[in-house]
PDB file of C-alpha atoms in Angstrom:
ATOM      1  CA  GLN A1065     102.901  50.417 134.100  1.00  0.00           C
ATOM      2  CA  ILE A1066      99.400  49.291 132.740  1.00  0.00           C
ATOM      3  CA  THR A1067      98.064  49.415 128.751  1.00  0.00           C
ATOM      4  CA  LEU A1068      95.706  48.551 126.556  1.00  0.00           C
ATOM      5  CA  LYS A1069      95.860  48.435 123.117  1.00  0.00           C
ATOM      6  CA  GLU A1070      92.643  48.117 120.354  1.00  0.00           C
ATOM      7  CA  SER A1071      93.265  45.392 117.156  1.00  0.00           C
ATOM      8  CA  GLY A1072      90.562  44.791 114.642  1.00  0.00           C
ATOM      9  CA  PRO A1073      90.005  45.716 110.785  1.00  0.00           C
ATOM     10  CA  THR A1074      89.733  49.850 110.024  1.00  0.00           C
ATOM     11  CA  LEU A1075      86.809  49.384 107.352  1.00  0.00           C
ATOM     12  CA  VAL A1076      83.606  47.319 107.642  1.00  0.00           C
ATOM     13  CA  LYS A1077      80.429  46.436 105.274  1.00  0.00           C
ATOM     14  CA  PRO A1078      77.576  47.088 106.635  1.00  0.00           C
ATOM     15  CA  THR A1079      75.599  44.279 108.348  1.00  0.00           C
ATOM     16  CA  GLN A1080      78.779  42.811 108.649  1.00  0.00           C
ATOM     17  CA  THR A1081      79.933  41.989 112.585  1.00  0.00           C
ATOM     18  CA  LEU A1082      83.067  44.137 112.846  1.00  0.00           C
ATOM     19  CA  THR A1083      85.732  42.211 115.726  1.00  0.00           C
ATOM     20  CA  LEU A1084      87.463  43.314 118.209  1.00  0.00           C
ATOM     21  CA  THR A1085      90.458  42.667 120.402  1.00  0.00           C
ATOM     22  CA  CYS A1086      91.522  44.965 123.323  1.00  0.00           C
ATOM     23  CA  SER A1087      95.276  43.724 124.454  1.00  0.00           C
ATOM     24  CA  PHE A1088      96.217  44.156 127.522  1.00  0.00           C
ATOM     25  CA  SER A1089      99.583  44.512 130.066  1.00  0.00           C
ATOM     26  CA  GLY A1090     100.462  45.363 133.287  1.00  0.00           C
ATOM     27  CA  PHE A1091      97.043  43.764 135.101  1.00  0.00           C
ATOM     28  CA  SER A1092      95.458  40.581 135.324  1.00  0.00           C
ATOM     29  CA  LEU A1093      91.735  40.197 134.714  1.00  0.00           C
ATOM     30  CA  SER A1094      91.415  37.607 136.836  1.00  0.00           C
ATOM     31  CA  THR A1095      91.996  39.908 140.087  1.00  0.00           C
ATOM     32  CA  THR A1096      89.085  40.769 141.953  1.00  0.00           C
ATOM     33  CA  GLY A1097      87.736  44.716 141.410  1.00  0.00           C
ATOM     34  CA  VAL A1098      89.242  44.787 138.366  1.00  0.00           C
ATOM     35  CA  GLY A1099      87.505  44.963 134.318  1.00  0.00           C
ATOM     36  CA  VAL A1100      87.041  46.485 131.085  1.00  0.00           C
ATOM     37  CA  GLY A1101      85.371  48.601 128.891  1.00  0.00           C
ATOM     38  CA  TRP A1102      84.910  49.288 125.294  1.00  0.00           C
ATOM     39  CA  ILE A1103      83.547  52.880 124.933  1.00  0.00           C
ATOM     40  CA  ARG A1104      83.279  54.625 121.090  1.00  0.00           C
ATOM     41  CA  GLN A1105      82.655  57.578 119.979  1.00  0.00           C
ATOM     42  CA  PRO A1106      81.970  59.201 116.816  1.00  0.00           C
ATOM     43  CA  PRO A1107      83.998  61.465 114.241  1.00  0.00           C
ATOM     44  CA  GLY A1108      83.082  64.936 116.396  1.00  0.00           C
ATOM     45  CA  LYS A1109      80.504  63.269 118.837  1.00  0.00           C
ATOM     46  CA  ALA A1110      80.762  62.323 122.201  1.00  0.00           C
ATOM     47  CA  LEU A1111      81.899  59.374 124.151  1.00  0.00           C
ATOM     48  CA  GLU A1112      79.244  56.307 124.558  1.00  0.00           C
ATOM     49  CA  TRP A1113      79.177  54.011 126.500  1.00  0.00           C
ATOM     50  CA  LEU A1114      79.017  50.699 125.065  1.00  0.00           C
ATOM     51  CA  ALA A1115      80.433  46.616 127.552  1.00  0.00           C
ATOM     52  CA  LEU A1116      82.079  46.016 130.964  1.00  0.00           C
ATOM     53  CA  ILE A1117      83.085  43.124 131.895  1.00  0.00           C
ATOM     54  CA  TYR A1118      84.550  42.002 134.538  1.00  0.00           C
ATOM     55  CA  TRP A1119      86.597  39.994 136.669  1.00  0.00           C
ATOM     56  CA  ASP A1120      84.076  37.702 137.786  1.00  0.00           C
ATOM     57  CA  ASP A1121      82.634  38.102 134.009  1.00  0.00           C
ATOM     58  CA  ASP A1122      80.157  39.841 135.201  1.00  0.00           C
ATOM     59  CA  LYS A1123      79.144  41.603 132.239  1.00  0.00           C
ATOM     60  CA  ARG A1124      76.722  44.663 131.156  1.00  0.00           C
ATOM     61  CA  TYR A1125      76.271  46.513 127.780  1.00  0.00           C
ATOM     62  CA  SER A1126      74.558  49.683 126.898  1.00  0.00           C
ATOM     63  CA  PRO A1127      70.757  48.970 126.869  1.00  0.00           C
ATOM     64  CA  SER A1128      70.070  50.098 123.148  1.00  0.00           C
ATOM     65  CA  LEU A1129      72.809  47.983 122.001  1.00  0.00           C
ATOM     66  CA  LYS A1130      72.674  45.037 124.087  1.00  0.00           C
ATOM     67  CA  SER A1131      71.042  43.004 120.859  1.00  0.00           C
ATOM     68  CA  ARG A1132      74.197  43.560 119.142  1.00  0.00           C
ATOM     69  CA  LEU A1133      77.442  43.366 121.421  1.00  0.00           C
ATOM     70  CA  THR A1134      78.446  40.275 123.161  1.00  0.00           C
ATOM     71  CA  ILE A1135      82.056  41.054 125.218  1.00  0.00           C
ATOM     72  CA  THR A1136      84.062  37.824 126.205  1.00  0.00           C
ATOM     73  CA  LYS A1137      87.471  38.228 128.341  1.00  0.00           C
ATOM     74  CA  ASP A1138      90.272  34.880 127.267  1.00  0.00           C
ATOM     75  CA  THR A1139      92.140  35.553 131.321  1.00  0.00           C
ATOM     76  CA  SER A1140      95.616  33.293 129.709  1.00  0.00           C
ATOM     77  CA  LYS A1141      95.570  35.975 126.844  1.00  0.00           C
ATOM     78  CA  ASN A1142      95.180  38.790 128.478  1.00  0.00           C
ATOM     79  CA  GLN A1143      92.828  40.014 126.323  1.00  0.00           C
ATOM     80  CA  VAL A1144      88.639  41.283 125.814  1.00  0.00           C
ATOM     81  CA  VAL A1145      86.856  40.833 122.414  1.00  0.00           C
ATOM     82  CA  LEU A1146      83.954  42.896 121.986  1.00  0.00           C
ATOM     83  CA  THR A1147      81.445  41.850 118.750  1.00  0.00           C
ATOM     84  CA  MET A1148      78.746  44.437 117.463  1.00  0.00           C
ATOM     85  CA  THR A1149      76.760  42.183 115.340  1.00  0.00           C
ATOM     86  CA  ASN A1150      74.595  44.421 111.754  1.00  0.00           C
ATOM     87  CA  MET A1151      77.400  47.064 111.589  1.00  0.00           C
ATOM     88  CA  ASP A1152      75.200  50.383 110.137  1.00  0.00           C
ATOM     89  CA  PRO A1153      77.427  53.749 108.590  1.00  0.00           C
ATOM     90  CA  VAL A1154      75.733  54.750 112.050  1.00  0.00           C
ATOM     91  CA  ASP A1155      78.904  52.803 113.833  1.00  0.00           C
ATOM     92  CA  THR A1156      81.253  54.897 112.723  1.00  0.00           C
ATOM     93  CA  ALA A1157      83.745  55.431 115.294  1.00  0.00           C
ATOM     94  CA  THR A1158      87.498  55.244 116.979  1.00  0.00           C
ATOM     95  CA  TYR A1159      86.084  52.674 119.289  1.00  0.00           C
ATOM     96  CA  TYR A1160      88.018  52.339 122.451  1.00  0.00           C
ATOM     97  CA  CYS A1161      88.946  50.045 124.972  1.00  0.00           C
ATOM     98  CA  ALA A1162      89.462  51.178 129.472  1.00  0.00           C
ATOM     99  CA  HIS A1163      91.116  49.646 132.536  1.00  0.00           C
ATOM    100  CA  ARG A1164      88.562  49.925 135.732  1.00  0.00           C
ATOM    101  CA  THR A1165      89.756  50.825 138.869  1.00  0.00           C
ATOM    102  CA  ILE A1166      89.926  48.595 141.389  1.00  0.00           C
ATOM    103  CA  GLY A1167      88.492  51.337 143.814  1.00  0.00           C
ATOM    104  CA  GLY A1168      85.861  52.126 142.629  1.00  0.00           C
ATOM    105  CA  GLY A1169      85.172  52.058 138.049  1.00  0.00           C
ATOM    106  CA  ALA A1170      86.773  55.165 136.560  1.00  0.00           C
ATOM    107  CA  LEU A1171      88.509  54.520 133.850  1.00  0.00           C
ATOM    108  CA  ASP A1172      91.609  54.638 134.706  1.00  0.00           C
ATOM    109  CA  ILE A1173      93.756  53.475 131.766  1.00  0.00           C
ATOM    110  CA  TRP A1174      93.046  54.862 128.145  1.00  0.00           C
ATOM    111  CA  GLY A1175      93.670  52.316 124.908  1.00  0.00           C
ATOM    112  CA  GLN A1176      94.520  54.765 122.028  1.00  0.00           C
ATOM    113  CA  GLY A1177      91.861  54.252 120.124  1.00  0.00           C
ATOM    114  CA  THR A1178      91.175  52.182 116.753  1.00  0.00           C
ATOM    115  CA  MET A1179      88.755  54.188 114.358  1.00  0.00           C
ATOM    116  CA  VAL A1180      85.494  52.187 112.258  1.00  0.00           C
ATOM    117  CA  THR A1181      84.629  52.777 109.250  1.00  0.00           C
ATOM    118  CA  VAL A1182      80.971  50.767 108.053  1.00  0.00           C
ATOM    119  CA  SER A1183      80.906  51.658 104.403  1.00  0.00           C
ATOM    120  CA  SER A1184      80.159  49.467 101.752  1.00  0.00           C
TER     121      SER A1184
ATOM    122  CA  ASP B  24      69.221  54.694 131.769  1.00  0.00           C
ATOM    123  CA  ILE B  25      70.665  57.456 133.958  1.00  0.00           C
ATOM    124  CA  GLN B  26      70.804  61.354 131.770  1.00  0.00           C
ATOM    125  CA  MET B  27      73.835  62.412 132.504  1.00  0.00           C
ATOM    126  CA  THR B  28      73.422  66.718 130.719  1.00  0.00           C
ATOM    127  CA  GLN B  29      76.983  68.952 131.390  1.00  0.00           C
ATOM    128  CA  SER B  30      76.656  73.140 130.712  1.00  0.00           C
ATOM    129  CA  PRO B  31      78.164  74.713 128.673  1.00  0.00           C
ATOM    130  CA  SER B  32      78.082  72.530 125.530  1.00  0.00           C
ATOM    131  CA  THR B  33      80.324  75.361 124.288  1.00  0.00           C
ATOM    132  CA  LEU B  34      82.830  78.015 127.287  1.00  0.00           C
ATOM    133  CA  SER B  35      85.155  80.775 125.133  1.00  0.00           C
ATOM    134  CA  ALA B  36      87.968  81.582 128.350  1.00  0.00           C
ATOM    135  CA  SER B  37      91.280  83.069 128.617  1.00  0.00           C
ATOM    136  CA  VAL B  38      94.005  81.272 130.400  1.00  0.00           C
ATOM    137  CA  GLY B  39      94.550  82.392 134.197  1.00  0.00           C
ATOM    138  CA  ASP B  40      90.883  81.870 134.654  1.00  0.00           C
ATOM    139  CA  ARG B  41      89.060  80.310 137.602  1.00  0.00           C
ATOM    140  CA  VAL B  42      86.079  77.376 135.069  1.00  0.00           C
ATOM    141  CA  THR B  43      83.275  75.914 135.874  1.00  0.00           C
ATOM    142  CA  ILE B  44      81.788  73.472 134.588  1.00  0.00           C
ATOM    143  CA  THR B  45      78.720  71.378 134.859  1.00  0.00           C
ATOM    144  CA  CYS B  46      76.994  67.781 135.383  1.00  0.00           C
ATOM    145  CA  ARG B  47      73.755  67.042 136.671  1.00  0.00           C
ATOM    146  CA  ALA B  48      72.496  63.377 136.547  1.00  0.00           C
ATOM    147  CA  SER B  49      68.636  62.504 136.152  1.00  0.00           C
ATOM    148  CA  GLN B  50      68.572  60.419 139.544  1.00  0.00           C
ATOM    149  CA  GLY B  51      70.689  60.620 142.593  1.00  0.00           C
ATOM    150  CA  ILE B  52      74.793  58.215 141.976  1.00  0.00           C
ATOM    151  CA  SER B  53      75.814  58.521 145.096  1.00  0.00           C
ATOM    152  CA  SER B  54      80.128  59.621 144.674  1.00  0.00           C
ATOM    153  CA  TRP B  55      79.494  57.510 141.702  1.00  0.00           C
ATOM    154  CA  LEU B  56      81.118  60.360 139.252  1.00  0.00           C
ATOM    155  CA  ALA B  57      84.751  60.949 137.161  1.00  0.00           C
ATOM    156  CA  TRP B  58      85.811  63.619 134.529  1.00  0.00           C
ATOM    157  CA  TYR B  59      87.712  62.855 131.780  1.00  0.00           C
ATOM    158  CA  GLN B  60      89.982  65.187 129.438  1.00  0.00           C
ATOM    159  CA  GLN B  61      90.135  64.797 126.311  1.00  0.00           C
ATOM    160  CA  LYS B  62      92.736  66.492 123.667  1.00  0.00           C
ATOM    161  CA  PRO B  63      92.165  66.182 119.736  1.00  0.00           C
ATOM    162  CA  GLY B  64      92.753  62.625 118.572  1.00  0.00           C
ATOM    163  CA  LYS B  65      93.583  61.273 121.854  1.00  0.00           C
ATOM    164  CA  ALA B  66      92.118  58.976 124.122  1.00  0.00           C
ATOM    165  CA  PRO B  67      90.640  60.899 127.379  1.00  0.00           C
ATOM    166  CA  LYS B  68      92.276  61.129 129.948  1.00  0.00           C
ATOM    167  CA  LEU B  69      90.862  60.883 133.723  1.00  0.00           C
ATOM    168  CA  LEU B  70      91.175  63.937 136.273  1.00  0.00           C
ATOM    169  CA  ILE B  71      89.081  63.441 138.921  1.00  0.00           C
ATOM    170  CA  TYR B  72      87.481  60.024 140.628  1.00  0.00           C
ATOM    171  CA  LYS B  73      84.192  59.675 143.045  1.00  0.00           C
ATOM    172  CA  VAL B  74      83.731  63.513 142.411  1.00  0.00           C
ATOM    173  CA  SER B  75      85.753  64.843 144.219  1.00  0.00           C
ATOM    174  CA  SER B  76      89.219  62.525 143.942  1.00  0.00           C
ATOM    175  CA  LEU B  77      92.489  64.018 141.888  1.00  0.00           C
ATOM    176  CA  GLU B  78      93.751  61.296 140.241  1.00  0.00           C
ATOM    177  CA  SER B  79      97.719  60.936 140.530  1.00  0.00           C
ATOM    178  CA  GLY B  80      99.543  63.502 138.421  1.00  0.00           C
ATOM    179  CA  VAL B  81      96.428  66.033 137.834  1.00  0.00           C
ATOM    180  CA  PRO B  82      97.812  69.346 139.180  1.00  0.00           C
ATOM    181  CA  SER B  83      95.792  70.887 141.314  1.00  0.00           C
ATOM    182  CA  ARG B  84      94.429  73.524 139.224  1.00  0.00           C
ATOM    183  CA  PHE B  85      91.446  71.169 139.113  1.00  0.00           C
ATOM    184  CA  SER B  86      89.351  69.670 141.736  1.00  0.00           C
ATOM    185  CA  GLY B  87      85.776  68.590 141.578  1.00  0.00           C
ATOM    186  CA  SER B  88      82.988  68.987 144.069  1.00  0.00           C
ATOM    187  CA  GLY B  89      79.076  68.281 144.495  1.00  0.00           C
ATOM    188  CA  SER B  90      76.495  65.732 145.324  1.00  0.00           C
ATOM    189  CA  GLY B  91      73.592  63.578 144.356  1.00  0.00           C
ATOM    190  CA  THR B  92      72.576  65.087 140.665  1.00  0.00           C
ATOM    191  CA  GLU B  93      74.609  68.210 140.542  1.00  0.00           C
ATOM    192  CA  PHE B  94      78.320  67.509 140.522  1.00  0.00           C
ATOM    193  CA  THR B  95      81.343  70.464 138.855  1.00  0.00           C
ATOM    194  CA  LEU B  96      84.692  70.300 137.528  1.00  0.00           C
ATOM    195  CA  THR B  97      86.814  73.464 139.023  1.00  0.00           C
ATOM    196  CA  ILE B  98      90.061  74.730 136.653  1.00  0.00           C
ATOM    197  CA  SER B  99      91.295  77.551 139.264  1.00  0.00           C
ATOM    198  CA  SER B 100      93.353  79.713 136.697  1.00  0.00           C
ATOM    199  CA  LEU B 101      93.501  78.193 132.938  1.00  0.00           C
ATOM    200  CA  GLN B 102      96.982  77.116 131.237  1.00  0.00           C
ATOM    201  CA  PRO B 103      96.812  76.935 127.323  1.00  0.00           C
ATOM    202  CA  ASP B 104      96.895  73.678 128.535  1.00  0.00           C
ATOM    203  CA  ASP B 105      93.578  72.991 129.330  1.00  0.00           C
ATOM    204  CA  PHE B 106      91.955  73.867 126.004  1.00  0.00           C
ATOM    205  CA  ALA B 107      90.614  70.468 125.423  1.00  0.00           C
ATOM    206  CA  THR B 108      87.125  68.812 125.959  1.00  0.00           C
ATOM    207  CA  TYR B 109      86.032  67.416 129.007  1.00  0.00           C
ATOM    208  CA  TYR B 110      82.796  64.813 130.187  1.00  0.00           C
ATOM    209  CA  CYS B 111      81.776  63.756 132.653  1.00  0.00           C
ATOM    210  CA  GLN B 112      80.527  60.133 133.890  1.00  0.00           C
ATOM    211  CA  GLN B 113      78.315  59.075 136.190  1.00  0.00           C
ATOM    212  CA  TYR B 114      79.346  55.330 137.323  1.00  0.00           C
ATOM    213  CA  ASN B 115      76.897  54.269 139.440  1.00  0.00           C
ATOM    214  CA  THR B 116      74.469  52.101 137.770  1.00  0.00           C
ATOM    215  CA  SER B 117      74.790  50.778 134.671  1.00  0.00           C
ATOM    216  CA  PRO B 118      74.722  52.229 131.572  1.00  0.00           C
ATOM    217  CA  TYR B 119      77.406  53.866 132.826  1.00  0.00           C
ATOM    218  CA  THR B 120      76.636  57.020 131.070  1.00  0.00           C
ATOM    219  CA  PHE B 121      79.321  60.223 130.317  1.00  0.00           C
ATOM    220  CA  GLY B 122      77.527  63.982 129.680  1.00  0.00           C
ATOM    221  CA  GLN B 123      77.535  65.174 126.034  1.00  0.00           C
ATOM    222  CA  GLY B 124      81.045  67.055 126.773  1.00  0.00           C
ATOM    223  CA  THR B 125      82.306  70.788 127.429  1.00  0.00           C
ATOM    224  CA  LYS B 126      84.690  72.202 124.592  1.00  0.00           C
ATOM    225  CA  LEU B 127      86.320  75.088 127.233  1.00  0.00           C
ATOM    226  CA  GLU B 128      88.513  76.745 123.628  1.00  0.00           C
ATOM    227  CA  ILE B 129      90.091  80.020 124.033  1.00  0.00           C
ATOM    228  CA  LYS B 130      88.552  83.683 124.227  1.00  0.00           C
TER     229      LYS B 130
END
């Protein structure tokens, strides 16, 4: 059974760097085809795709946020970390991590999400 | 980026109705399209992948179709549990963009 869980601060100040950790079980990020993605959702708004890391360490980013995002994996710890620099109040959102299906790329299992508020 | 445009943004319907939600891509995405259902305060749930493949455990009243740039999600007979927000997502080309969502409301 695949599970994912996001963790990190609930409140960050403007200009600070956000670090979120996705801890998962039930799969290995060293298995061919596997990926873990990050998606966010501001309150009352739509889903926004942020980044994805593949089993072979290939990384993809949203172009609009690429300069601020870094995604890394620790295969031995079964974790994926997303950092976002220079946080702003508009970055207030629920942040989700999700497992990418091996067969194609849809996000079949999601974490519960973690709400991050950016405020001074 | 590939833009995904859903219509309508809001849909009012009754239990038992057949409803269709449309998703248009700004360029061709082959068959790499997924549909998700999201309820308030919950994470999205994968319903359909690769345009028309039903995720395990998803009721057969949900179906997907389309090709190229135009895709649809159909619910054949609405059940009370189906009132939620639905999102399409293309995963053909990074960034793997989502539509803006369609909120399905009770009439």
